[in-house]
């Protein structure tokens, strides 16, 4: 299947899975041209709407209706003409803006901003109990500040804080957080087992399109390690956000898709410093989505706290200021998840797109935030050894010299050692075998105990 048809198939699956939600008019505003609509169109489409028109405006935001009055009239006409049931606004609306826009449109027209639309997409795709709870939680986190603003504006319910809708929402949020924490996560259980078996855990995290999945493919044991690795079905936008990409329509629908799908975490086995580690891919942070929203869906991020090392993959082809901002947000999210600072390794990926000066600029940009960032190119395989060395430094390590009688049990122990740890040397000295191993302390301890048990 060609890349295009594969992307097309993704969109079709996305759309067919939904009951037709009706028609939508998309509306976008920017202080300066150009006003892009590809992404909001793609999001509306992914939410099951047929996009029947668009209205754009270049001007400063109107505090009342977001768009200027004339533009709101035009929007109302377009909705009437196309019999659309939704206006999808590419931005974040205040409750007041939502209410006033709604009032200016034909009766019954729904108004969604970008975040509300993303929530609708998630809600549509939530089939498991866990996903449904996550969607409800995200929805309430979205509603809460809006409810607060509304009650502040109206001065309503101020005196009777207990028992207000705000109170109810807060309680429900706490309730959902508890329920979610109690639900067993299959992926988590799986990893707990692997951990028990002595695997080291490494998590890859960062903004979408940084190259996390490509890096994981490249490092995974079950894939060939040479040659450029193109992840399927993806294009290579010049910059991080899908909106800037000519293919933004297709790209964004798959972003919405993948945001959700990555909840089913991808874990692969790789070899670091001669020992097996489990590498976990995580959902990418999406630029322009608030991170509480991404966080709501990313149980994989809470795994980061349990990992021995967290590789923060950043796209170094972003302009320096944007790179710094993204690294900062990612580190804040890690911190909120309880990730130990010393466990983080920052990788500045895609340096193949930059000259030496530009790389130095990127390094300076993250200076003070991320100590010793490793500039890498997954595509060209540049500096991956340095990255792995930095990861290896963070893995808890013990070294042992074991001696046991040269018998069948020694052979079995050697093969177990190769499976689970780095074997530095094996020497057969007539009656005995000397093995030097390095690995996770629990693994080395077990090998030591086995060696002792095999010795008379
Ligand atoms: N030039 C260049 N492109 C790269 C490099 N590594 C990855 N890419 C490209 O960047 C794009 C995004 O890579 P992914 O691995 O899918 O990114 P990701 O971080 O997993 O993104 P999400 O899954 O959306 O969070 C793909 O088109 C890759 O081919 C690199 O070293 N150099
Ligand atoms: Mg990915």
GROMACS .gro file of C-alpha atoms and ligand atoms in nm:
model
  489
    1UNK     CA    1   0.000   0.000   0.000
    2UNK     CA    2   0.137   0.343  -0.085
    3UNK     CA    3   0.180   0.598   0.188
    4UNK     CA    4  -0.105   0.806   0.051
    5UNK     CA    5  -0.351   0.523   0.037
    6UNK     CA    6  -0.254   0.414   0.384
    7UNK     CA    7  -0.323   0.762   0.517
    8UNK     CA    8  -0.644   0.766   0.325
    9UNK     CA    9  -0.745   0.437   0.480
   10UNK     CA   10  -0.683   0.580   0.826
   11UNK     CA   11  -0.911   0.872   0.757
   12UNK     CA   12  -1.179   0.653   0.614
   13UNK     CA   13  -1.173   0.422   0.906
   14UNK     CA   14  -1.193   0.722   1.135
   15UNK     CA   15  -1.490   0.864   0.953
   16UNK     CA   16  -1.681   0.542   0.895
   17UNK     CA   17  -1.652   0.448   1.257
   18UNK     CA   18  -1.878   0.738   1.344
   19UNK     CA   19  -2.237   0.804   1.283
   20UNK     CA   20  -2.252   1.109   1.058
   21UNK     CA   21  -2.258   1.399   1.298
   22UNK     CA   22  -2.394   1.644   1.039
   23UNK     CA   23  -2.246   1.945   0.867
   24UNK     CA   24  -1.995   2.189   1.006
   25UNK     CA   25  -1.865   2.532   0.916
   26UNK     CA   26  -1.509   2.591   1.032
   27UNK     CA   27  -1.403   2.936   1.144
   28UNK     CA   28  -1.053   3.065   1.205
   29UNK     CA   29  -0.899   3.395   1.301
   30UNK     CA   30  -0.542   3.520   1.319
   31UNK     CA   31  -0.398   3.858   1.409
   32UNK     CA   32  -0.188   3.842   1.093
   33UNK     CA   33  -0.219   3.646   0.771
   34UNK     CA   34  -0.215   3.365   0.680
   35UNK     CA   35  -0.519   3.213   0.849
   36UNK     CA   36  -0.480   2.836   0.828
   37UNK     CA   37  -0.784   2.609   0.831
   38UNK     CA   38  -0.642   2.272   0.727
   39UNK     CA   39  -0.603   2.148   1.082
   40UNK     CA   40  -0.945   2.252   1.214
   41UNK     CA   41  -1.102   2.101   0.902
   42UNK     CA   42  -0.923   1.774   0.968
   43UNK     CA   43  -1.031   1.775   1.333
   44UNK     CA   44  -1.395   1.842   1.240
   45UNK     CA   45  -1.375   1.563   0.987
   46UNK     CA   46  -1.223   1.326   1.240
   47UNK     CA   47  -1.510   1.411   1.476
   48UNK     CA   48  -1.750   1.288   1.209
   49UNK     CA   49  -1.868   1.619   1.061
   50UNK     CA   50  -1.893   1.701   0.696
   51UNK     CA   51  -1.712   2.032   0.650
   52UNK     CA   52  -1.943   2.244   0.436
   53UNK     CA   53  -1.782   2.584   0.451
   54UNK     CA   54  -1.524   2.806   0.613
   55UNK     CA   55  -1.503   3.162   0.734
   56UNK     CA   56  -1.175   3.332   0.817
   57UNK     CA   57  -1.077   3.666   0.957
   58UNK     CA   58  -0.755   3.861   1.008
   59UNK     CA   59  -0.792   4.087   1.310
   60UNK     CA   60  -0.738   4.102   1.685
   61UNK     CA   61  -0.959   3.882   1.904
   62UNK     CA   62  -1.298   4.025   1.998
   63UNK     CA   63  -1.355   3.969   2.371
   64UNK     CA   64  -1.729   3.929   2.317
   65UNK     CA   65  -1.768   3.707   2.012
   66UNK     CA   66  -1.406   3.616   1.924
   67UNK     CA   67  -1.470   3.735   1.564
   68UNK     CA   68  -1.575   4.089   1.470
   69UNK     CA   69  -1.948   4.160   1.440
   70UNK     CA   70  -1.956   4.162   1.057
   71UNK     CA   71  -1.777   3.830   1.046
   72UNK     CA   72  -2.023   3.677   1.290
   73UNK     CA   73  -2.307   3.777   1.053
   74UNK     CA   74  -2.121   3.615   0.766
   75UNK     CA   75  -2.075   3.302   0.977
   76UNK     CA   76  -2.447   3.293   1.057
   77UNK     CA   77  -2.530   3.322   0.684
   78UNK     CA   78  -2.291   3.043   0.596
   79UNK     CA   79  -2.443   2.816   0.863
   80UNK     CA   80  -2.794   2.889   0.733
   81UNK     CA   81  -2.692   2.829   0.370
   82UNK     CA   82  -2.524   2.498   0.439
   83UNK     CA   83  -2.766   2.383   0.711
   84UNK     CA   84  -2.466   2.307   0.929
   85UNK     CA   85  -2.523   2.196   1.288
   86UNK     CA   86  -2.181   2.293   1.417
   87UNK     CA   87  -1.941   2.585   1.404
   88UNK     CA   88  -1.589   2.466   1.478
   89UNK     CA   89  -1.364   2.752   1.587
   90UNK     CA   90  -0.990   2.708   1.558
   91UNK     CA   91  -0.895   2.857   1.894
   92UNK     CA   92  -0.987   2.853   2.259
   93UNK     CA   93  -1.315   3.026   2.340
   94UNK     CA   94  -1.413   3.170   2.674
   95UNK     CA   95  -1.757   3.065   2.800
   96UNK     CA   96  -1.884   3.412   2.721
   97UNK     CA   97  -1.757   3.393   2.363
   98UNK     CA   98  -1.920   3.054   2.320
   99UNK     CA   99  -2.253   3.180   2.453
  100UNK     CA  100  -2.251   3.499   2.249
  101UNK     CA  101  -2.152   3.321   1.930
  102UNK     CA  102  -2.426   3.066   1.982
  103UNK     CA  103  -2.679   3.343   2.033
  104UNK     CA  104  -2.580   3.505   1.703
  105UNK     CA  105  -2.614   3.185   1.500
  106UNK     CA  106  -2.928   3.007   1.374
  107UNK     CA  107  -3.107   2.837   1.660
  108UNK     CA  108  -2.968   2.503   1.766
  109UNK     CA  109  -2.621   2.556   1.617
  110UNK     CA  110  -2.353   2.407   1.841
  111UNK     CA  111  -2.024   2.594   1.887
  112UNK     CA  112  -1.708   2.396   1.960
  113UNK     CA  113  -1.360   2.532   2.006
  114UNK     CA  114  -1.051   2.328   1.924
  115UNK     CA  115  -1.032   2.151   2.259
  116UNK     CA  116  -1.398   2.066   2.274
  117UNK     CA  117  -1.360   1.914   1.928
  118UNK     CA  118  -1.066   1.703   2.034
  119UNK     CA  119  -1.271   1.583   2.331
  120UNK     CA  120  -1.552   1.486   2.093
  121UNK     CA  121  -1.306   1.280   1.889
  122UNK     CA  122  -1.181   1.105   2.200
  123UNK     CA  123  -1.533   1.040   2.326
  124UNK     CA  124  -1.617   0.877   1.997
  125UNK     CA  125  -1.324   0.643   2.010
  126UNK     CA  126  -1.350   0.544   2.372
  127UNK     CA  127  -1.458   0.183   2.376
  128UNK     CA  128  -1.293   0.044   2.686
  129UNK     CA  129  -1.406   0.131   3.036
  130UNK     CA  130  -1.070   0.288   3.107
  131UNK     CA  131  -1.087   0.507   2.797
  132UNK     CA  132  -1.442   0.616   2.880
  133UNK     CA  133  -1.338   0.723   3.227
  134UNK     CA  134  -1.041   0.910   3.082
  135UNK     CA  135  -1.267   1.091   2.838
  136UNK     CA  136  -1.511   1.192   3.108
  137UNK     CA  137  -1.226   1.315   3.323
  138UNK     CA  138  -1.079   1.523   3.042
  139UNK     CA  139  -1.421   1.666   2.967
  140UNK     CA  140  -1.473   1.776   3.328
  141UNK     CA  141  -1.124   1.924   3.345
  142UNK     CA  142  -1.222   2.123   3.039
  143UNK     CA  143  -1.554   2.230   3.186
  144UNK     CA  144  -1.430   2.327   3.533
  145UNK     CA  145  -1.256   2.659   3.454
  146UNK     CA  146  -1.547   2.746   3.226
  147UNK     CA  147  -1.801   2.684   3.499
  148UNK     CA  148  -1.591   2.893   3.734
  149UNK     CA  149  -1.572   3.179   3.486
  150UNK     CA  150  -1.943   3.166   3.430
  151UNK     CA  151  -2.022   3.181   3.799
  152UNK     CA  152  -1.770   3.465   3.849
  153UNK     CA  153  -1.922   3.662   3.564
  154UNK     CA  154  -2.276   3.607   3.683
  155UNK     CA  155  -2.187   3.645   4.048
  156UNK     CA  156  -2.405   3.339   4.095
  157UNK     CA  157  -2.384   3.085   4.370
  158UNK     CA  158  -2.097   3.264   4.531
  159UNK     CA  159  -2.231   3.245   4.879
  160UNK     CA  160  -2.331   2.881   4.860
  161UNK     CA  161  -2.003   2.732   4.742
  162UNK     CA  162  -2.094   2.389   4.887
  163UNK     CA  163  -2.334   2.199   4.670
  164UNK     CA  164  -2.278   2.419   4.363
  165UNK     CA  165  -2.227   2.269   4.020
  166UNK     CA  166  -1.856   2.355   4.058
  167UNK     CA  167  -1.844   2.150   4.373
  168UNK     CA  168  -2.015   1.861   4.200
  169UNK     CA  169  -1.766   1.868   3.916
  170UNK     CA  170  -1.472   1.878   4.155
  171UNK     CA  171  -1.605   1.578   4.344
  172UNK     CA  172  -1.664   1.386   4.026
  173UNK     CA  173  -1.309   1.465   3.907
  174UNK     CA  174  -1.165   1.329   4.232
  175UNK     CA  175  -1.394   1.028   4.203
  176UNK     CA  176  -1.282   0.956   3.846
  177UNK     CA  177  -0.916   0.997   3.936
  178UNK     CA  178  -0.960   0.739   4.211
  179UNK     CA  179  -1.147   0.499   3.984
  180UNK     CA  180  -0.883   0.527   3.716
  181UNK     CA  181  -0.602   0.473   3.962
  182UNK     CA  182  -0.779   0.157   4.082
  183UNK     CA  183  -0.839   0.011   3.737
  184UNK     CA  184  -0.577  -0.241   3.642
  185UNK     CA  185  -0.393  -0.136   3.328
  186UNK     CA  186  -0.301  -0.437   3.115
  187UNK     CA  187   0.008  -0.263   2.985
  188UNK     CA  188   0.119  -0.178   3.336
  189UNK     CA  189   0.071  -0.533   3.457
  190UNK     CA  190   0.268  -0.660   3.165
  191UNK     CA  191   0.553  -0.427   3.247
  192UNK     CA  192   0.540  -0.516   3.614
  193UNK     CA  193   0.595  -0.878   3.513
  194UNK     CA  194   0.883  -0.788   3.289
  195UNK     CA  195   1.032  -0.585   3.568
  196UNK     CA  196   1.003  -0.887   3.791
  197UNK     CA  197   1.198  -1.083   3.532
  198UNK     CA  198   1.476  -0.828   3.566
  199UNK     CA  199   1.432  -0.603   3.265
  200UNK     CA  200   1.543  -0.244   3.281
  201UNK     CA  201   1.276   0.003   3.171
  202UNK     CA  202   1.337   0.303   2.948
  203UNK     CA  203   1.062   0.543   2.840
  204UNK     CA  204   1.069   0.767   2.533
  205UNK     CA  205   0.869   1.087   2.565
  206UNK     CA  206   0.836   1.426   2.399
  207UNK     CA  207   0.631   1.627   2.155
  208UNK     CA  208   0.460   1.463   1.865
  209UNK     CA  209   0.674   1.428   1.553
  210UNK     CA  210   1.002   1.451   1.746
  211UNK     CA  211   1.105   1.105   1.629
  212UNK     CA  212   1.026   0.888   1.934
  213UNK     CA  213   0.877   0.599   1.739
  214UNK     CA  214   1.147   0.615   1.474
  215UNK     CA  215   1.413   0.600   1.745
  216UNK     CA  216   1.242   0.307   1.913
  217UNK     CA  217   1.224   0.115   1.584
  218UNK     CA  218   1.586   0.185   1.522
  219UNK     CA  219   1.698   0.062   1.862
  220UNK     CA  220   1.468  -0.236   1.892
  221UNK     CA  221   1.636  -0.575   1.875
  222UNK     CA  222   1.386  -0.727   1.639
  223UNK     CA  223   1.456  -0.477   1.364
  224UNK     CA  224   1.761  -0.426   1.151
  225UNK     CA  225   1.979  -0.154   1.288
  226UNK     CA  226   2.126  -0.012   0.970
  227UNK     CA  227   1.972   0.204   0.704
  228UNK     CA  228   1.728   0.490   0.747
  229UNK     CA  229   1.409   0.396   0.918
  230UNK     CA  230   1.098   0.560   0.783
  231UNK     CA  231   0.804   0.506   1.008
  232UNK     CA  232   0.509   0.409   0.793
  233UNK     CA  233   0.228   0.639   0.705
  234UNK     CA  234   0.402   0.951   0.816
  235UNK     CA  235   0.536   1.252   0.641
  236UNK     CA  236   0.818   1.472   0.746
  237UNK     CA  237   0.689   1.819   0.825
  238UNK     CA  238   0.953   2.087   0.829
  239UNK     CA  239   0.834   2.195   1.168
  240UNK     CA  240   0.665   2.035   1.464
  241UNK     CA  241   0.307   2.138   1.413
  242UNK     CA  242   0.085   1.968   1.166
  243UNK     CA  243  -0.073   2.298   1.070
  244UNK     CA  244   0.238   2.403   0.883
  245UNK     CA  245   0.242   2.099   0.669
  246UNK     CA  246   0.091   2.087   0.322
  247UNK     CA  247  -0.063   1.751   0.409
  248UNK     CA  248  -0.204   1.888   0.733
  249UNK     CA  249  -0.551   1.746   0.666
  250UNK     CA  250  -0.437   1.386   0.657
  251UNK     CA  251  -0.159   1.435   0.909
  252UNK     CA  252  -0.388   1.579   1.175
  253UNK     CA  253  -0.652   1.312   1.156
  254UNK     CA  254  -0.382   1.058   1.216
  255UNK     CA  255  -0.248   1.268   1.503
  256UNK     CA  256  -0.591   1.257   1.666
  257UNK     CA  257  -0.601   0.887   1.598
  258UNK     CA  258  -0.259   0.819   1.731
  259UNK     CA  259  -0.307   1.028   2.041
  260UNK     CA  260  -0.563   0.776   2.136
  261UNK     CA  261  -0.399   0.466   1.999
  262UNK     CA  262  -0.072   0.528   2.176
  263UNK     CA  263  -0.263   0.464   2.497
  264UNK     CA  264  -0.204   0.107   2.398
  265UNK     CA  265   0.160   0.156   2.473
  266UNK     CA  266   0.421   0.015   2.241
  267UNK     CA  267   0.696  -0.165   2.421
  268UNK     CA  268   0.995  -0.326   2.252
  269UNK     CA  269   1.307  -0.498   2.364
  270UNK     CA  270   1.641  -0.337   2.292
  271UNK     CA  271   1.998  -0.400   2.401
  272UNK     CA  272   2.173  -0.129   2.598
  273UNK     CA  273   2.526  -0.183   2.721
  274UNK     CA  274   2.491  -0.552   2.644
  275UNK     CA  275   2.178  -0.602   2.851
  276UNK     CA  276   1.812  -0.629   2.759
  277UNK     CA  277   1.597  -0.325   2.829
  278UNK     CA  278   1.231  -0.266   2.762
  279UNK     CA  279   1.173   0.056   2.574
  280UNK     CA  280   0.829   0.214   2.592
  281UNK     CA  281   0.696   0.463   2.342
  282UNK     CA  282   0.457   0.726   2.478
  283UNK     CA  283   0.192   0.948   2.335
  284UNK     CA  284   0.345   1.265   2.193
  285UNK     CA  285   0.256   1.601   2.338
  286UNK     CA  286   0.063   1.794   2.074
  287UNK     CA  287   0.164   2.156   2.021
  288UNK     CA  288  -0.122   2.393   2.099
  289UNK     CA  289  -0.309   2.139   2.309
  290UNK     CA  290  -0.289   2.221   2.677
  291UNK     CA  291  -0.089   1.956   2.854
  292UNK     CA  292  -0.359   1.876   3.107
  293UNK     CA  293  -0.553   1.744   2.809
  294UNK     CA  294  -0.270   1.527   2.686
  295UNK     CA  295  -0.198   1.419   3.041
  296UNK     CA  296  -0.554   1.305   3.088
  297UNK     CA  297  -0.496   1.047   2.822
  298UNK     CA  298  -0.148   0.947   2.884
  299UNK     CA  299  -0.131   0.675   3.137
  300UNK     CA  300   0.192   0.594   2.961
  301UNK     CA  301   0.345   0.906   3.106
  302UNK     CA  302   0.282   0.795   3.458
  303UNK     CA  303   0.493   0.493   3.370
  304UNK     CA  304   0.777   0.732   3.312
  305UNK     CA  305   0.805   0.768   3.687
  306UNK     CA  306   0.873   0.396   3.717
  307UNK     CA  307   1.134   0.393   3.440
  308UNK     CA  308   1.506   0.375   3.504
  309UNK     CA  309   1.567   0.632   3.233
  310UNK     CA  310   1.341   0.869   3.042
  311UNK     CA  311   1.462   0.980   2.702
  312UNK     CA  312   1.318   1.322   2.620
  313UNK     CA  313   1.320   1.335   2.241
  314UNK     CA  314   1.304   1.688   2.102
  315UNK     CA  315   1.294   1.805   1.742
  316UNK     CA  316   1.606   2.018   1.702
  317UNK     CA  317   1.482   2.145   1.366
  318UNK     CA  318   1.230   2.358   1.557
  319UNK     CA  319   1.342   2.720   1.599
  320UNK     CA  320   1.547   2.762   1.921
  321UNK     CA  321   1.277   2.947   2.118
  322UNK     CA  322   1.015   2.685   2.033
  323UNK     CA  323   1.257   2.405   2.116
  324UNK     CA  324   1.327   2.558   2.456
  325UNK     CA  325   0.957   2.603   2.527
  326UNK     CA  326   0.878   2.242   2.437
  327UNK     CA  327   1.164   2.103   2.644
  328UNK     CA  328   1.046   2.315   2.936
  329UNK     CA  329   0.687   2.190   2.910
  330UNK     CA  330   0.802   1.829   2.880
  331UNK     CA  331   1.025   1.860   3.186
  332UNK     CA  332   0.737   2.020   3.380
  333UNK     CA  333   0.509   1.732   3.290
  334UNK     CA  334   0.775   1.478   3.393
  335UNK     CA  335   0.817   1.661   3.720
  336UNK     CA  336   0.442   1.650   3.781
  337UNK     CA  337   0.453   1.276   3.714
  338UNK     CA  338   0.723   1.228   3.973
  339UNK     CA  339   1.007   1.153   3.734
  340UNK     CA  340   1.346   1.195   3.894
  341UNK     CA  341   1.543   1.472   3.721
  342UNK     CA  342   1.855   1.262   3.711
  343UNK     CA  343   1.671   0.994   3.512
  344UNK     CA  344   1.612   1.222   3.214
  345UNK     CA  345   1.834   1.210   2.906
  346UNK     CA  346   1.760   1.483   2.652
  347UNK     CA  347   1.808   1.396   2.285
  348UNK     CA  348   1.807   1.676   2.027
  349UNK     CA  349   1.698   1.484   1.719
  350UNK     CA  350   1.711   1.559   1.345
  351UNK     CA  351   2.047   1.737   1.355
  352UNK     CA  352   2.093   1.610   1.000
  353UNK     CA  353   1.873   1.906   0.903
  354UNK     CA  354   2.107   2.158   1.071
  355UNK     CA  355   2.462   2.286   1.026
  356UNK     CA  356   2.708   2.299   1.317
  357UNK     CA  357   2.624   2.657   1.410
  358UNK     CA  358   2.255   2.579   1.422
  359UNK     CA  359   2.322   2.276   1.643
  360UNK     CA  360   2.524   2.495   1.881
  361UNK     CA  361   2.235   2.740   1.888
  362UNK     CA  362   1.993   2.463   1.986
  363UNK     CA  363   2.226   2.347   2.260
  364UNK     CA  364   2.241   2.701   2.397
  365UNK     CA  365   1.862   2.721   2.377
  366UNK     CA  366   1.816   2.435   2.623
  367UNK     CA  367   2.114   2.533   2.836
  368UNK     CA  368   2.023   2.540   3.202
  369UNK     CA  369   1.715   2.327   3.142
  370UNK     CA  370   1.858   2.001   3.020
  371UNK     CA  371   2.212   1.909   3.124
  372UNK     CA  372   2.430   1.750   2.855
  373UNK     CA  373   2.176   1.715   2.574
  374UNK     CA  374   2.283   1.465   2.310
  375UNK     CA  375   2.247   1.590   1.951
  376UNK     CA  376   2.137   1.293   1.743
  377UNK     CA  377   2.006   1.199   1.403
  378UNK     CA  378   1.801   0.885   1.408
  379UNK     CA  379   1.780   0.904   1.031
  380UNK     CA  380   2.156   0.900   0.984
  381UNK     CA  381   2.231   0.698   1.294
  382UNK     CA  382   2.441   0.984   1.432
  383UNK     CA  383   2.543   0.978   1.801
  384UNK     CA  384   2.307   0.695   1.891
  385UNK     CA  385   2.597   0.528   2.072
  386UNK     CA  386   2.639   0.840   2.286
  387UNK     CA  387   2.269   0.842   2.360
  388UNK     CA  388   2.276   0.476   2.462
  389UNK     CA  389   2.581   0.540   2.683
  390UNK     CA  390   2.390   0.819   2.859
  391UNK     CA  391   2.096   0.581   2.908
  392UNK     CA  392   2.326   0.305   3.033
  393UNK     CA  393   2.471   0.542   3.294
  394UNK     CA  394   2.124   0.572   3.443
  395UNK     CA  395   2.056   0.201   3.471
  396UNK     CA  396   2.123   0.057   3.814
  397UNK     CA  397   2.421  -0.169   3.767
  398UNK     CA  398   2.608  -0.431   3.963
  399UNK     CA  399   2.907  -0.638   3.853
  400UNK     CA  400   2.996  -0.984   3.975
  401UNK     CA  401   3.268  -1.244   3.917
  402UNK     CA  402   3.113  -1.588   3.951
  403UNK     CA  403   3.296  -1.918   3.972
  404UNK     CA  404   3.123  -2.254   3.949
  405UNK     CA  405   3.204  -2.612   3.862
  406UNK     CA  406   3.218  -2.686   3.491
  407UNK     CA  407   2.892  -2.882   3.462
  408UNK     CA  408   2.561  -2.868   3.275
  409UNK     CA  409   2.426  -2.621   3.528
  410UNK     CA  410   2.716  -2.386   3.444
  411UNK     CA  411   2.615  -2.395   3.077
  412UNK     CA  412   2.257  -2.311   3.167
  413UNK     CA  413   2.372  -2.029   3.391
  414UNK     CA  414   2.591  -1.883   3.116
  415UNK     CA  415   2.299  -1.883   2.877
  416UNK     CA  416   2.072  -1.720   3.136
  417UNK     CA  417   2.339  -1.458   3.196
  418UNK     CA  418   2.355  -1.379   2.823
  419UNK     CA  419   1.976  -1.345   2.818
  420UNK     CA  420   1.944  -1.107   3.106
  421UNK     CA  421   2.270  -0.925   3.162
  422UNK     CA  422   2.590  -0.816   2.991
  423UNK     CA  423   2.848  -1.094   2.996
  424UNK     CA  424   3.199  -0.947   3.010
  425UNK     CA  425   3.385  -1.275   2.994
  426UNK     CA  426   3.347  -1.651   3.027
  427UNK     CA  427   3.660  -1.856   3.094
  428UNK     CA  428   3.678  -2.232   3.124
  429UNK     CA  429   3.957  -2.326   3.362
  430UNK     CA  430   3.944  -2.706   3.352
  431UNK     CA  431   3.726  -2.796   3.649
  432UNK     CA  432   3.567  -2.453   3.687
  433UNK     CA  433   3.405  -2.177   3.486
  434UNK     CA  434   3.468  -1.809   3.562
  435UNK     CA  435   3.197  -1.568   3.450
  436UNK     CA  436   3.203  -1.191   3.478
  437UNK     CA  437   2.859  -1.032   3.446
  438UNK     CA  438   2.721  -0.682   3.469
  439UNK     CA  439   2.354  -0.595   3.496
  440UNK     CA  440   2.056  -0.501   3.702
  441UNK     CA  441   2.134  -0.569   4.071
  442UNK     CA  442   1.836  -0.804   4.114
  443UNK     CA  443   1.945  -1.005   3.809
  444UNK     CA  444   2.307  -1.023   3.918
  445UNK     CA  445   2.198  -1.127   4.267
  446UNK     CA  446   1.994  -1.412   4.125
  447UNK     CA  447   2.283  -1.531   3.907
  448UNK     CA  448   2.510  -1.519   4.209
  449UNK     CA  449   2.266  -1.723   4.413
  450UNK     CA  450   2.236  -1.977   4.128
  451UNK     CA  451   2.614  -2.001   4.104
  452UNK     CA  452   2.641  -2.062   4.477
  453UNK     CA  453   2.371  -2.326   4.465
  454UNK     CA  454   2.559  -2.507   4.186
  455UNK     CA  455   2.886  -2.508   4.382
  456UNK     CA  456   2.946  -2.793   4.624
  457LIG     N1  457   1.533   1.457   0.918
  457LIG     C1  458   1.504   1.370   1.014
  457LIG     N2  459   1.378   1.324   1.028
  457LIG     C2  460   1.353   1.237   1.126
  457LIG     C3  461   1.453   1.190   1.214
  457LIG     N3  462   1.396   1.105   1.302
  457LIG     C4  463   1.265   1.098   1.270
  457LIG     N4  464   1.238   1.177   1.165
  457LIG     C5  465   1.109   1.196   1.099
  457LIG     O1  466   1.023   1.270   1.184
  457LIG     C6  467   0.888   1.228   1.165
  457LIG     C7  468   0.823   1.193   1.297
  457LIG     O2  469   0.883   1.077   1.352
  457LIG     P1  470   0.807   0.982   1.456
  457LIG     O3  471   0.907   0.881   1.502
  457LIG     O4  472   0.682   0.930   1.401
  457LIG     O5  473   0.775   1.086   1.570
  457LIG     P2  474   0.705   1.058   1.711
  457LIG     O6  475   0.783   1.137   1.809
  457LIG     O7  476   0.688   0.914   1.737
  457LIG     O8  477   0.565   1.129   1.688
  457LIG     P3  478   0.423   1.093   1.759
  457LIG     O9  479   0.402   0.947   1.753
  457LIG    O10  480   0.327   1.172   1.678
  457LIG    O11  481   0.431   1.146   1.900
  457LIG     C8  482   0.893   1.111   1.068
  457LIG    O12  483   0.863   1.157   0.939
  457LIG     C9  484   1.038   1.066   1.075
  457LIG    O13  485   1.082   1.006   0.954
  457LIG    C10  486   1.587   1.239   1.195
  457LIG    O14  487   1.682   1.205   1.264
  457LIG     N5  488   1.604   1.328   1.094
  458LIG    MG1  489   0.516   0.797   1.771
   0.00000   0.00000   0.00000
